[in-house]
mmCIF file of C-alpha atoms and ligand atoms in Angstrom:
data_model
loop_
_atom_site.group_PDB
_atom_site.id
_atom_site.type_symbol
_atom_site.label_atom_id
_atom_site.label_comp_id
_atom_site.label_asym_id
_atom_site.label_seq_id
_atom_site.Cartn_x
_atom_site.Cartn_y
_atom_site.Cartn_z
ATOM 1 C CA ARG Y 1028 -7.096 -4.373 17.696
ATOM 2 C CA GLY Y 1029 -10.039 -3.097 19.989
ATOM 3 C CA GLU Y 1030 -9.071 -1.149 23.457
ATOM 4 C CA ILE Y 1031 -5.616 -1.210 25.100
ATOM 5 C CA THR Y 1032 -5.482 -0.422 29.137
ATOM 6 C CA LEU Y 1033 -3.988 2.278 30.551
ATOM 7 C CA GLY Y 1034 -1.141 0.644 31.469
ATOM 8 C CA GLU Y 1035 0.045 -0.495 28.093
ATOM 9 C CA PHE Y 1036 -1.047 2.729 26.508
ATOM 10 C CA ALA Y 1037 1.318 4.490 29.008
ATOM 11 C CA GLU Y 1038 4.212 2.040 27.848
ATOM 12 C CA ARG Y 1039 3.361 2.918 24.211
ATOM 13 C CA LEU Y 1040 3.596 6.521 24.807
ATOM 14 C CA GLY Y 1041 6.864 6.233 27.026
ATOM 15 C CA VAL Y 1042 5.709 7.898 30.124
ATOM 16 C CA ASN Y 1043 4.809 6.714 33.729
ATOM 17 C CA SER Y 1044 1.456 5.347 33.864
ATOM 18 C CA GLY Y 1045 1.175 6.860 37.608
ATOM 19 C CA GLU Y 1046 1.595 10.200 35.637
ATOM 20 C CA LEU Y 1047 -1.438 9.618 33.481
ATOM 21 C CA ILE Y 1048 -3.395 8.306 36.052
ATOM 22 C CA LYS Y 1049 -2.940 11.518 37.984
ATOM 23 C CA LYS Y 1050 -3.796 13.748 35.306
ATOM 24 C CA LEU Y 1051 -6.994 11.901 34.276
ATOM 25 C CA PHE Y 1052 -7.731 11.747 38.233
ATOM 26 C CA LEU Y 1053 -7.479 15.869 38.172
ATOM 27 C CA LYS Y 1054 -9.457 15.978 35.419
ATOM 28 C CA GLY Y 1055 -12.238 14.316 37.443
ATOM 29 C CA GLN Y 1056 -11.643 10.639 35.568
ATOM 30 C CA MET Y 1057 -10.815 7.454 37.960
ATOM 31 C CA LEU Y 1058 -8.622 5.222 36.186
ATOM 32 C CA THR Y 1059 -6.504 2.166 37.036
ATOM 33 C CA ILE Y 1060 -3.622 0.625 35.143
ATOM 34 C CA ASN Y 1061 -6.251 -1.956 34.011
ATOM 35 C CA SER Y 1062 -8.700 0.250 32.625
ATOM 36 C CA PRO Y 1063 -9.409 0.465 29.199
ATOM 37 C CA VAL Y 1064 -8.573 3.783 27.122
ATOM 38 C CA SER Y 1065 -10.771 4.431 24.355
ATOM 39 C CA TYR Y 1066 -9.550 6.038 21.027
ATOM 40 C CA GLU Y 1067 -10.887 9.621 22.116
ATOM 41 C CA LEU Y 1068 -9.237 9.562 25.484
ATOM 42 C CA ALA Y 1069 -5.897 8.313 24.214
ATOM 43 C CA GLU Y 1070 -5.852 10.957 21.423
ATOM 44 C CA GLU Y 1071 -6.723 13.575 24.094
ATOM 45 C CA LEU Y 1072 -3.970 12.267 26.560
ATOM 46 C CA ALA Y 1073 -1.490 11.876 23.533
ATOM 47 C CA LEU Y 1074 -1.685 15.442 22.446
ATOM 48 C CA ASP Y 1075 0.184 16.465 25.934
ATOM 49 C CA TYR Y 1076 2.864 14.793 24.685
ATOM 50 C CA ASP Y 1077 2.679 16.017 21.385
ATOM 51 C CA VAL Y 1078 1.829 12.317 19.868
ATOM 52 C CA LEU Y 1079 -0.502 11.632 17.276
ATOM 53 C CA VAL Y 1080 -2.711 8.418 17.938
ATOM 54 C CA GLU Y 1081 -4.104 6.607 14.990
ATOM 55 C CA LYS Y 1082 -6.528 3.971 14.694
ATOM 56 C CA GLU Y 1083 -4.901 0.559 13.483
ATOM 57 C CA GLU Y 1084 -6.540 -0.525 10.524
ATOM 58 C CA GLU Y 1085 -9.078 -3.538 10.851
ATOM 59 C CA ILE Y 1086 -7.143 -6.147 9.159
ATOM 60 C CA GLU Y 1087 -9.245 -7.417 6.186
ATOM 61 C CA LEU Y 1088 -9.363 -11.343 6.336
ATOM 62 C CA GLU Y 1089 -8.503 -13.034 3.023
ATOM 63 C CA PHE Y 1090 -11.548 -14.675 1.684
ATOM 64 C CA GLY Y 1091 -9.995 -18.311 2.225
ATOM 65 C CA GLU Y 1092 -9.104 -17.321 6.018
ATOM 66 C CA LYS Y 1093 -12.799 -15.862 6.593
ATOM 67 C CA PHE Y 1094 -14.355 -19.233 5.455
ATOM 68 C CA ASP Y 1095 -11.746 -21.384 7.096
ATOM 69 C CA LEU Y 1096 -10.428 -22.742 3.821
ATOM 70 C CA GLU Y 1097 -6.894 -22.098 4.394
ATOM 71 C CA ILE Y 1098 -5.324 -25.452 5.469
ATOM 72 C CA ASN Y 1099 -1.855 -25.611 7.134
ATOM 73 C CA ASP Y 1100 0.510 -27.932 5.621
ATOM 74 C CA LYS Y 1101 3.325 -29.853 7.495
ATOM 75 C CA ALA Y 1102 6.720 -29.877 6.185
ATOM 76 C CA SER Y 1103 6.505 -33.508 5.389
ATOM 77 C CA ASP Y 1104 3.557 -32.942 3.194
ATOM 78 C CA LEU Y 1105 5.585 -30.425 1.018
ATOM 79 C CA VAL Y 1106 6.558 -31.620 -2.621
ATOM 80 C CA GLU Y 1107 9.140 -29.670 -5.125
ATOM 81 C CA ARG Y 1108 6.595 -27.693 -7.611
ATOM 82 C CA PRO Y 1109 7.197 -25.959 -10.777
ATOM 83 C CA PRO Y 1110 8.031 -22.594 -11.105
ATOM 84 C CA VAL Y 1111 5.927 -20.075 -12.476
ATOM 85 C CA ILE Y 1112 7.565 -17.400 -14.858
ATOM 86 C CA THR Y 1113 5.648 -14.490 -15.900
ATOM 87 C CA ILE Y 1114 6.786 -12.775 -18.997
ATOM 88 C CA MET Y 1115 6.321 -8.990 -18.941
ATOM 89 C CA GLY Y 1116 7.723 -5.782 -21.009
ATOM 90 C CA HIS Y 1117 6.835 -3.299 -23.431
ATOM 91 C CA VAL Y 1118 4.232 -3.776 -26.249
ATOM 92 C CA ASP Y 1119 5.863 -5.377 -29.347
ATOM 93 C CA HIS Y 1120 9.075 -6.135 -27.915
ATOM 94 C CA GLY Y 1121 8.581 -10.046 -28.437
ATOM 95 C CA LYS Y 1122 6.974 -11.774 -25.338
ATOM 96 C CA THR Y 1123 4.570 -14.051 -27.240
ATOM 97 C CA SER Y 1124 7.423 -14.588 -29.961
ATOM 98 C CA LEU Y 1125 9.934 -15.768 -27.498
ATOM 99 C CA LEU Y 1126 7.191 -17.850 -25.917
ATOM 100 C CA ASP Y 1127 6.505 -19.286 -29.436
ATOM 101 C CA ALA Y 1128 10.232 -20.000 -29.634
ATOM 102 C CA ILE Y 1129 10.367 -21.805 -26.550
ATOM 103 C CA ARG Y 1130 7.330 -23.736 -27.058
ATOM 104 C CA THR Y 1131 7.665 -24.083 -30.765
ATOM 105 C CA THR Y 1132 4.186 -22.761 -31.384
ATOM 106 C CA THR Y 1133 2.688 -19.955 -33.261
ATOM 107 C CA VAL Y 1134 0.687 -18.008 -30.867
ATOM 108 C CA ALA Y 1135 1.694 -14.271 -31.819
ATOM 109 C CA GLU Y 1136 0.915 -15.169 -35.520
ATOM 110 C CA GLY Y 1137 -2.754 -15.516 -34.841
ATOM 111 C CA GLU Y 1138 -3.273 -12.575 -32.469
ATOM 112 C CA ALA Y 1139 -5.677 -9.994 -33.616
ATOM 113 C CA GLY Y 1140 -3.255 -7.040 -34.767
ATOM 114 C CA GLY Y 1141 -0.294 -8.777 -33.360
ATOM 115 C CA ILE Y 1142 -0.948 -7.704 -29.814
ATOM 116 C CA THR Y 1143 -1.790 -9.611 -26.913
ATOM 117 C CA GLN Y 1144 -4.920 -9.163 -25.269
ATOM 118 C CA LYS Y 1145 -5.183 -11.667 -22.365
ATOM 119 C CA ILE Y 1146 -3.152 -13.400 -20.274
ATOM 120 C CA GLY Y 1147 -1.802 -17.029 -21.642
ATOM 121 C CA ALA Y 1148 -0.452 -19.677 -19.490
ATOM 122 C CA TYR Y 1149 1.613 -22.858 -20.848
ATOM 123 C CA GLN Y 1150 3.758 -25.033 -19.599
ATOM 124 C CA ILE Y 1151 7.039 -26.977 -20.932
ATOM 125 C CA VAL Y 1152 9.823 -29.333 -19.742
ATOM 126 C CA LYS Y 1153 13.259 -28.622 -19.799
ATOM 127 C CA ASN Y 1154 15.840 -31.152 -18.550
ATOM 128 C CA GLY Y 1155 12.912 -33.287 -17.332
ATOM 129 C CA LYS Y 1156 11.617 -30.234 -15.036
ATOM 130 C CA LYS Y 1157 8.683 -28.614 -15.958
ATOM 131 C CA ILE Y 1158 8.239 -24.497 -16.156
ATOM 132 C CA THR Y 1159 5.015 -22.844 -16.066
ATOM 133 C CA PHE Y 1160 4.885 -19.710 -18.311
ATOM 134 C CA VAL Y 1161 2.278 -16.875 -18.295
ATOM 135 C CA ASP Y 1162 2.510 -14.479 -21.139
ATOM 136 C CA THR Y 1163 1.123 -10.818 -20.428
ATOM 137 C CA PRO Y 1164 0.162 -8.020 -22.797
ATOM 138 C CA GLY Y 1165 2.543 -5.019 -23.226
ATOM 139 C CA HIS Y 1166 -0.066 -2.359 -24.566
ATOM 140 C CA GLU Y 1167 -0.655 0.340 -22.101
ATOM 141 C CA ALA Y 1168 -4.197 -0.443 -21.797
ATOM 142 C CA PHE Y 1169 -3.483 -3.714 -19.934
ATOM 143 C CA THR Y 1170 -2.127 -2.531 -16.549
ATOM 144 C CA ASP Y 1171 -4.512 -4.715 -14.516
ATOM 145 C CA MET Y 1172 -3.218 -8.107 -16.397
ATOM 146 C CA ARG Y 1173 0.342 -7.207 -15.859
ATOM 147 C CA ALA Y 1174 -0.404 -6.691 -12.221
ATOM 148 C CA ARG Y 1175 -2.209 -10.072 -11.962
ATOM 149 C CA GLY Y 1176 0.675 -11.598 -13.816
ATOM 150 C CA ALA Y 1177 3.157 -10.495 -11.440
ATOM 151 C CA GLN Y 1178 1.228 -11.311 -8.420
ATOM 152 C CA VAL Y 1179 1.267 -15.252 -9.456
ATOM 153 C CA THR Y 1180 4.593 -15.358 -10.490
ATOM 154 C CA ASP Y 1181 7.699 -16.896 -8.700
ATOM 155 C CA ILE Y 1182 10.034 -15.146 -11.336
ATOM 156 C CA ALA Y 1183 9.571 -12.233 -13.893
ATOM 157 C CA ILE Y 1184 11.173 -11.969 -16.882
ATOM 158 C CA LEU Y 1185 11.572 -8.829 -18.351
ATOM 159 C CA VAL Y 1186 11.685 -8.731 -22.238
ATOM 160 C CA VAL Y 1187 13.362 -5.538 -23.640
ATOM 161 C CA ALA Y 1188 13.657 -5.304 -27.462
ATOM 162 C CA ALA Y 1189 17.532 -4.604 -28.145
ATOM 163 C CA ASP Y 1190 16.382 -2.097 -31.039
ATOM 164 C CA ASP Y 1191 14.006 -0.025 -28.957
ATOM 165 C CA GLY Y 1192 15.516 0.095 -25.308
ATOM 166 C CA VAL Y 1193 13.384 0.678 -22.173
ATOM 167 C CA MET Y 1194 9.948 1.917 -22.874
ATOM 168 C CA PRO Y 1195 7.133 3.309 -20.685
ATOM 169 C CA GLN Y 1196 5.699 -0.195 -20.047
ATOM 170 C CA THR Y 1197 9.109 -1.753 -19.359
ATOM 171 C CA ILE Y 1198 9.106 0.423 -16.263
ATOM 172 C CA GLU Y 1199 5.392 -0.436 -15.425
ATOM 173 C CA ALA Y 1200 6.231 -3.995 -15.755
ATOM 174 C CA LEU Y 1201 9.399 -3.521 -13.448
ATOM 175 C CA ALA Y 1202 7.422 -1.692 -10.772
ATOM 176 C CA HIS Y 1203 4.785 -4.596 -10.731
ATOM 177 C CA ALA Y 1204 7.410 -7.165 -10.453
ATOM 178 C CA LYS Y 1205 9.138 -5.213 -7.475
ATOM 179 C CA ALA Y 1206 5.723 -4.694 -6.055
ATOM 180 C CA ALA Y 1207 5.374 -8.456 -6.034
ATOM 181 C CA ASN Y 1208 8.826 -8.856 -4.324
ATOM 182 C CA VAL Y 1209 9.828 -11.679 -6.959
ATOM 183 C CA PRO Y 1210 13.468 -12.394 -8.466
ATOM 184 C CA ILE Y 1211 13.834 -10.278 -11.928
ATOM 185 C CA LEU Y 1212 15.397 -11.786 -15.037
ATOM 186 C CA VAL Y 1213 16.219 -9.495 -18.125
ATOM 187 C CA ALA Y 1214 15.827 -11.172 -21.698
ATOM 188 C CA ILE Y 1215 17.240 -8.690 -24.052
ATOM 189 C CA ASN Y 1216 15.295 -9.565 -27.388
ATOM 190 C CA LYS Y 1217 15.683 -8.875 -30.845
ATOM 191 C CA MET Y 1218 19.589 -9.372 -30.680
ATOM 192 C CA ASP Y 1219 19.419 -10.483 -34.290
ATOM 193 C CA LYS Y 1220 18.482 -6.759 -35.811
ATOM 194 C CA PRO Y 1221 21.432 -4.749 -36.668
ATOM 195 C CA GLU Y 1222 20.571 -1.928 -34.928
ATOM 196 C CA ALA Y 1223 20.459 -3.972 -31.667
ATOM 197 C CA ASN Y 1224 22.204 -2.146 -28.633
ATOM 198 C CA PRO Y 1225 21.965 -4.495 -25.413
ATOM 199 C CA MET Y 1226 24.638 -1.840 -24.080
ATOM 200 C CA ARG Y 1227 22.025 0.582 -23.907
ATOM 201 C CA VAL Y 1228 19.550 -1.553 -22.274
ATOM 202 C CA LYS Y 1229 21.550 -2.289 -19.676
ATOM 203 C CA GLN Y 1230 22.617 1.312 -19.078
ATOM 204 C CA GLU Y 1231 18.879 2.274 -18.754
ATOM 205 C CA LEU Y 1232 18.067 -0.478 -16.724
ATOM 206 C CA MET Y 1233 20.806 0.511 -14.123
ATOM 207 C CA GLU Y 1234 18.805 3.653 -13.786
ATOM 208 C CA HIS Y 1235 15.968 1.747 -12.537
ATOM 209 C CA GLY Y 1236 17.744 -0.413 -10.226
ATOM 210 C CA LEU Y 1237 18.819 -3.326 -12.207
ATOM 211 C CA VAL Y 1238 22.371 -4.059 -12.476
ATOM 212 C CA SER Y 1239 23.734 -6.697 -14.644
ATOM 213 C CA VAL Y 1240 26.136 -9.415 -13.046
ATOM 214 C CA GLU Y 1241 28.874 -8.690 -15.059
ATOM 215 C CA TRP Y 1242 28.537 -4.713 -13.923
ATOM 216 C CA GLY Y 1243 28.783 -6.262 -10.234
ATOM 217 C CA GLY Y 1244 25.220 -6.200 -9.865
ATOM 218 C CA ASP Y 1245 22.631 -9.075 -9.286
ATOM 219 C CA THR Y 1246 20.406 -9.458 -12.248
ATOM 220 C CA GLU Y 1247 20.982 -11.963 -14.852
ATOM 221 C CA PHE Y 1248 20.431 -10.291 -18.256
ATOM 222 C CA VAL Y 1249 20.386 -12.714 -21.164
ATOM 223 C CA GLU Y 1250 20.738 -11.556 -24.957
ATOM 224 C CA VAL Y 1251 18.378 -13.582 -27.073
ATOM 225 C CA SER Y 1252 16.538 -13.696 -30.395
ATOM 226 C CA ALA Y 1253 13.189 -15.174 -30.527
ATOM 227 C CA LYS Y 1254 13.158 -14.925 -34.304
ATOM 228 C CA GLN Y 1255 16.734 -16.756 -35.024
ATOM 229 C CA ARG Y 1256 16.062 -18.855 -31.694
ATOM 230 C CA ILE Y 1257 19.671 -17.809 -30.455
ATOM 231 C CA ASN Y 1258 20.342 -18.399 -26.629
ATOM 232 C CA LEU Y 1259 17.111 -20.274 -25.771
ATOM 233 C CA ASP Y 1260 18.753 -22.595 -23.867
ATOM 234 C CA THR Y 1261 20.952 -20.000 -21.927
ATOM 235 C CA LEU Y 1262 17.468 -18.308 -20.910
ATOM 236 C CA LEU Y 1263 15.955 -21.431 -19.757
ATOM 237 C CA ASP Y 1264 19.073 -22.597 -17.755
ATOM 238 C CA THR Y 1265 19.006 -19.315 -16.268
ATOM 239 C CA ILE Y 1266 15.259 -19.738 -15.075
ATOM 240 C CA LEU Y 1267 15.986 -22.954 -13.570
ATOM 241 C CA ILE Y 1268 18.914 -22.382 -11.502
ATOM 242 C CA THR Y 1269 17.023 -18.923 -10.184
ATOM 243 C CA ALA Y 1270 13.937 -21.406 -9.192
ATOM 244 C CA GLU Y 1271 16.059 -23.807 -7.663
ATOM 245 C CA ILE Y 1272 17.176 -21.281 -5.437
ATOM 246 C CA LEU Y 1273 13.764 -20.336 -4.527
ATOM 247 C CA GLU Y 1274 13.079 -24.161 -3.203
ATOM 248 C CA LEU Y 1275 9.395 -23.870 -4.202
ATOM 249 C CA LYS Y 1276 7.115 -26.308 -2.804
ATOM 250 C CA ALA Y 1277 3.603 -27.207 -2.258
ATOM 251 C CA ASN Y 1278 1.190 -29.582 -0.634
ATOM 252 C CA PRO Y 1279 -0.428 -31.559 -3.699
ATOM 253 C CA ASN Y 1280 -2.388 -33.964 -1.268
ATOM 254 C CA LYS Y 1281 -5.233 -31.627 -0.436
ATOM 255 C CA ARG Y 1282 -8.209 -29.667 -1.370
ATOM 256 C CA ALA Y 1283 -7.160 -27.386 -4.464
ATOM 257 C CA LYS Y 1284 -6.465 -23.881 -4.501
ATOM 258 C CA GLY Y 1285 -6.040 -21.487 -7.478
ATOM 259 C CA ILE Y 1286 -6.396 -18.248 -9.136
ATOM 260 C CA VAL Y 1287 -8.308 -17.081 -11.972
ATOM 261 C CA LEU Y 1288 -6.056 -15.805 -14.677
ATOM 262 C CA GLU Y 1289 -9.073 -15.188 -17.307
ATOM 263 C CA SER Y 1290 -12.601 -16.245 -17.744
ATOM 264 C CA ARG Y 1291 -15.532 -15.903 -20.250
ATOM 265 C CA LEU Y 1292 -18.946 -17.295 -21.156
ATOM 266 C CA ASP Y 1293 -18.610 -19.757 -24.071
ATOM 267 C CA PRO Y 1294 -22.038 -19.929 -25.987
ATOM 268 C CA LYS Y 1295 -21.648 -23.836 -26.177
ATOM 269 C CA VAL Y 1296 -20.049 -24.929 -23.108
ATOM 270 C CA GLY Y 1297 -20.893 -21.874 -20.613
ATOM 271 C CA PRO Y 1298 -18.613 -20.284 -18.156
ATOM 272 C CA ILE Y 1299 -15.074 -21.144 -18.795
ATOM 273 C CA ALA Y 1300 -11.880 -20.100 -16.126
ATOM 274 C CA ASP Y 1301 -8.512 -20.169 -17.275
ATOM 275 C CA VAL Y 1302 -6.733 -20.903 -13.522
ATOM 276 C CA LEU Y 1303 -3.270 -21.554 -12.260
ATOM 277 C CA ILE Y 1304 -3.451 -24.351 -9.628
ATOM 278 C CA GLN Y 1305 -1.144 -23.371 -6.584
ATOM 279 C CA GLU Y 1306 -1.865 -25.798 -4.090
ATOM 280 C CA GLY Y 1307 -3.600 -29.145 -3.981
ATOM 281 C CA THR Y 1308 -4.626 -31.114 -6.946
ATOM 282 C CA LEU Y 1309 -7.933 -30.050 -8.846
ATOM 283 C CA LYS Y 1310 -9.831 -33.052 -10.330
ATOM 284 C CA ILE Y 1311 -13.277 -33.553 -12.055
ATOM 285 C CA GLY Y 1312 -16.116 -33.797 -10.020
ATOM 286 C CA ASP Y 1313 -14.741 -31.331 -7.454
ATOM 287 C CA VAL Y 1314 -17.057 -28.867 -6.026
ATOM 288 C CA ILE Y 1315 -15.442 -25.298 -6.490
ATOM 289 C CA VAL Y 1316 -16.194 -21.665 -5.424
ATOM 290 C CA ALA Y 1317 -14.567 -18.578 -6.699
ATOM 291 C CA GLY Y 1318 -15.995 -15.008 -5.185
ATOM 292 C CA GLU Y 1319 -19.580 -15.128 -5.845
ATOM 293 C CA THR Y 1320 -19.971 -18.076 -7.936
ATOM 294 C CA HIS Y 1321 -19.631 -21.786 -7.588
ATOM 295 C CA GLY Y 1322 -19.990 -25.084 -9.376
ATOM 296 C CA LYS Y 1323 -18.691 -28.330 -9.801
ATOM 297 C CA VAL Y 1324 -15.691 -29.450 -12.280
ATOM 298 C CA ARG Y 1325 -17.145 -31.125 -15.525
ATOM 299 C CA ALA Y 1326 -14.018 -30.831 -17.750
ATOM 300 C CA LEU Y 1327 -10.632 -29.744 -17.433
ATOM 301 C CA LEU Y 1328 -8.472 -28.577 -20.529
ATOM 302 C CA ASN Y 1329 -4.793 -28.428 -20.455
ATOM 303 C CA ASP Y 1330 -2.679 -25.673 -22.256
ATOM 304 C CA LYS Y 1331 -2.837 -27.646 -25.324
ATOM 305 C CA ALA Y 1332 -6.813 -28.160 -25.112
ATOM 306 C CA GLU Y 1333 -6.429 -31.694 -24.211
ATOM 307 C CA ARG Y 1334 -8.820 -33.238 -21.864
ATOM 308 C CA VAL Y 1335 -7.310 -33.895 -18.661
ATOM 309 C CA GLU Y 1336 -8.473 -35.750 -15.304
ATOM 310 C CA ARG Y 1337 -6.561 -33.680 -13.025
ATOM 311 C CA ALA Y 1338 -4.537 -30.471 -12.686
ATOM 312 C CA ASP Y 1339 -1.234 -30.746 -10.609
ATOM 313 C CA LEU Y 1340 0.622 -27.924 -8.888
ATOM 314 C CA SER Y 1341 1.367 -24.691 -10.718
ATOM 315 C CA GLN Y 1342 -0.356 -26.507 -13.770
ATOM 316 C CA PRO Y 1343 -2.586 -23.718 -15.927
ATOM 317 C CA VAL Y 1344 -5.989 -25.254 -16.775
ATOM 318 C CA GLU Y 1345 -9.101 -24.695 -18.251
ATOM 319 C CA ILE Y 1346 -12.101 -25.369 -16.187
ATOM 320 C CA ILE Y 1347 -15.623 -25.988 -17.196
ATOM 321 C CA GLY Y 1348 -18.324 -26.216 -14.594
ATOM 322 C CA PHE Y 1349 -19.057 -22.918 -12.909
ATOM 323 C CA ASN Y 1350 -22.145 -21.720 -12.743
ATOM 324 C CA GLU Y 1351 -21.446 -18.408 -13.639
ATOM 325 C CA VAL Y 1352 -18.491 -16.700 -15.016
ATOM 326 C CA PRO Y 1353 -15.733 -16.114 -12.322
ATOM 327 C CA SER Y 1354 -13.895 -12.889 -12.162
ATOM 328 C CA ALA Y 1355 -10.101 -12.856 -13.299
ATOM 329 C CA GLY Y 1356 -7.918 -12.221 -10.072
ATOM 330 C CA ASP Y 1357 -10.534 -14.376 -8.101
ATOM 331 C CA VAL Y 1358 -8.997 -17.399 -5.628
ATOM 332 C CA ILE Y 1359 -10.608 -20.451 -6.595
ATOM 333 C CA TYR Y 1360 -10.797 -23.097 -3.710
ATOM 334 C CA VAL Y 1361 -12.197 -26.734 -3.516
ATOM 335 C CA ILE Y 1362 -15.214 -26.803 -1.062
ATOM 336 C CA GLN Y 1363 -16.490 -30.413 0.611
ATOM 337 C CA ASN Y 1364 -19.769 -30.448 -0.666
ATOM 338 C CA GLU Y 1365 -22.048 -28.128 -2.587
ATOM 339 C CA GLN Y 1366 -24.309 -27.114 0.573
ATOM 340 C CA HIS Y 1367 -21.363 -25.524 1.912
ATOM 341 C CA ALA Y 1368 -20.065 -23.952 -1.305
ATOM 342 C CA LYS Y 1369 -23.461 -22.087 -1.581
ATOM 343 C CA ARG Y 1370 -23.472 -20.962 1.794
ATOM 344 C CA ILE Y 1371 -20.087 -19.168 1.139
ATOM 345 C CA VAL Y 1372 -20.990 -17.950 -2.384
ATOM 346 C CA GLU Y 1373 -24.114 -16.412 -0.606
ATOM 347 C CA GLU Y 1374 -22.207 -14.820 2.243
ATOM 348 C CA VAL Y 1375 -19.448 -13.408 -0.163
ATOM 349 C CA ALA Y 1376 -22.417 -12.193 -2.181
ATOM 350 C CA LYS Y 1377 -24.131 -10.278 0.494
ATOM 351 C CA GLU Y 1378 -20.384 -8.809 1.678
ATOM 352 C CA ARG Y 1379 -19.849 -7.626 -1.684
ATOM 353 C CA LYS Y 1380 -23.033 -5.987 -1.687
ATOM 354 C CA ILE Y 1381 -22.619 -4.308 1.335
ATOM 355 C CA ALA Y 1382 -19.361 -2.810 0.049
ATOM 356 C CA GLU Y 1383 -21.058 -2.014 -2.860
ATOM 357 C CA VAL Y 1384 -23.774 -0.007 -1.230
ATOM 358 C CA SER Y 1385 -21.499 1.830 1.052
ATOM 359 C CA ARG Y 1386 -19.217 3.093 -1.777
ATOM 360 C CA ARG Y 1387 -22.649 4.286 -3.502
ATOM 361 C CA THR Y 1388 -23.422 6.089 -0.530
ATOM 362 C CA ILE Y 1389 -20.089 7.740 0.227
ATOM 363 C CA SER Y 1390 -19.829 8.806 -3.302
ATOM 364 C CA LEU Y 1391 -23.589 10.241 -3.289
ATOM 365 C CA GLU Y 1392 -22.515 12.013 -0.365
ATOM 366 C CA SER Y 1393 -19.627 13.759 -1.880
ATOM 367 C CA LEU Y 1394 -21.699 14.334 -4.592
ATOM 368 C CA SER Y 1395 -24.372 16.214 -2.778
ATOM 369 C CA GLN Y 1396 -21.681 18.225 -0.910
ATOM 370 C CA GLU Y 1397 -20.319 19.392 -3.930
ATOM 371 C CA LEU Y 1398 -23.359 20.477 -5.278
ATOM 372 C CA GLU Y 1399 -24.347 22.430 -2.278
HETATM 373 P P1 GTP D 2655 2.319 -7.615 -27.001
HETATM 374 O O1 GTP D 2655 1.772 -8.896 -26.154
HETATM 375 O O2 GTP D 2655 1.121 -6.796 -27.840
HETATM 376 O O3 GTP D 2655 3.028 -6.729 -25.929
HETATM 377 O O4 GTP D 2655 3.616 -8.151 -28.072
HETATM 378 P P2 GTP D 2655 4.758 -8.867 -27.600
HETATM 379 O O5 GTP D 2655 5.558 -8.519 -26.913
HETATM 380 O O6 GTP D 2655 4.196 -10.333 -27.220
HETATM 381 O O7 GTP D 2655 5.427 -8.780 -29.164
HETATM 382 P P3 GTP D 2655 5.291 -10.241 -30.186
HETATM 383 O O8 GTP D 2655 5.717 -11.413 -30.070
HETATM 384 O O9 GTP D 2655 3.714 -10.254 -30.813
HETATM 385 O O10 GTP D 2655 6.186 -9.324 -31.374
HETATM 386 C C1 GTP D 2655 6.137 -8.202 -32.161
HETATM 387 C C2 GTP D 2655 6.892 -7.966 -33.157
HETATM 388 O O11 GTP D 2655 8.517 -8.475 -33.158
HETATM 389 C C3 GTP D 2655 6.491 -9.253 -34.489
HETATM 390 O O12 GTP D 2655 6.368 -8.742 -35.572
HETATM 391 C C4 GTP D 2655 7.413 -10.133 -33.954
HETATM 392 O O13 GTP D 2655 7.730 -10.904 -35.344
HETATM 393 C C5 GTP D 2655 8.778 -9.366 -33.800
HETATM 394 N N1 GTP D 2655 9.865 -10.352 -33.162
HETATM 395 C C6 GTP D 2655 9.687 -10.828 -31.985
HETATM 396 N N2 GTP D 2655 10.867 -11.256 -31.584
HETATM 397 C C7 GTP D 2655 11.743 -11.100 -32.305
HETATM 398 C C8 GTP D 2655 13.132 -11.077 -32.706
HETATM 399 O O14 GTP D 2655 13.802 -11.644 -31.906
HETATM 400 N N3 GTP D 2655 13.806 -10.696 -33.730
HETATM 401 C C9 GTP D 2655 13.083 -9.956 -34.878
HETATM 402 N N4 GTP D 2655 13.658 -9.192 -35.710
HETATM 403 N N5 GTP D 2655 11.948 -9.423 -34.652
HETATM 404 C C10 GTP D 2655 10.939 -10.103 -33.431
HETATM 405 MG MG1 MG D 2656 2.398 -10.841 -26.703
#
């Protein structure tokens, strides 16, 4: 970023710097090898060589970097953490039922219209190892939640109903997982149905780049039935093996960092945020910020709605204590003290307002142009 020298510019252009200096001299500009080259000048010079110059994008700092909240870990600080597994797929293909079968719960039965409308996060223990699951909605209206689910995960499980095959949100979910660059496992569900056709699912997914291991590819396909509880152990074992290869680690002994999966305003207790802890350990009394809101952890509830004293690595937890409702997707950080937290949220609010005003100005400008 910033300006580069004539020498550096000549090198990038692949020409002798002397040649450029001479060219400029003839145009009446006295520059040396160390003179800075403005963007406009670079553009002009490059044209002679049929090269287009583009401005490098200003690198936008992440929230945490900007406020110096990211603390680098030493290798010796890192410990194994539970994998985060996001369940994705087309509506009604049995994502929630599969999680219910694994957890022996009945979440799906209680859902309005039998449709998942928010992200759910749960933890189980298998062979003494914790696994965190994130359930996403399959209805086409909830693209944002699928994207968010893919962004927080270590491994994506693509659920495809054996009777229905690959459908639009199967492909959309796959695209989110690919964009997040995470390993993908396929669970072919509803294998108990007489019309189940797992072969067709494998063929259809092959057209989207997922080739099953038995066909020489590297994608694990597990044929399951949530309803009949078929092959759930195989699915869990496959998850654990895949996770082991990833060697997932984080530092539990520092101020916590997490991501807001969902948030809401409870009329009795106030703002509630469902958060996935990604680093450190969150405790009661911690001062927290997320986007433009801050607060102090008053209570923590685990995925069984039990009060807990702290939330560990990869644990989903409900936080009560924010002053206002944070936005889903915001990163939450524990801050040293309340003054610092207030200063940070003021800064963020100011920045977001500026961004908002310039967005509006641009759209007003384009509008007035259209009207002309
Ligand atoms: P959304 O979250 O709304 O996208 O749906 P979902 O993928 O979570 O599907 P859900 O678990 O709500 O199940 C949809 C329907 O499929 C329900 O009627 C389930 O009982 C049924 N179902 C789920 N798994 C199986 C299965 O293995 N076999 C059979 N026969 N039916 C199943
Ligand atoms: Mg569901």
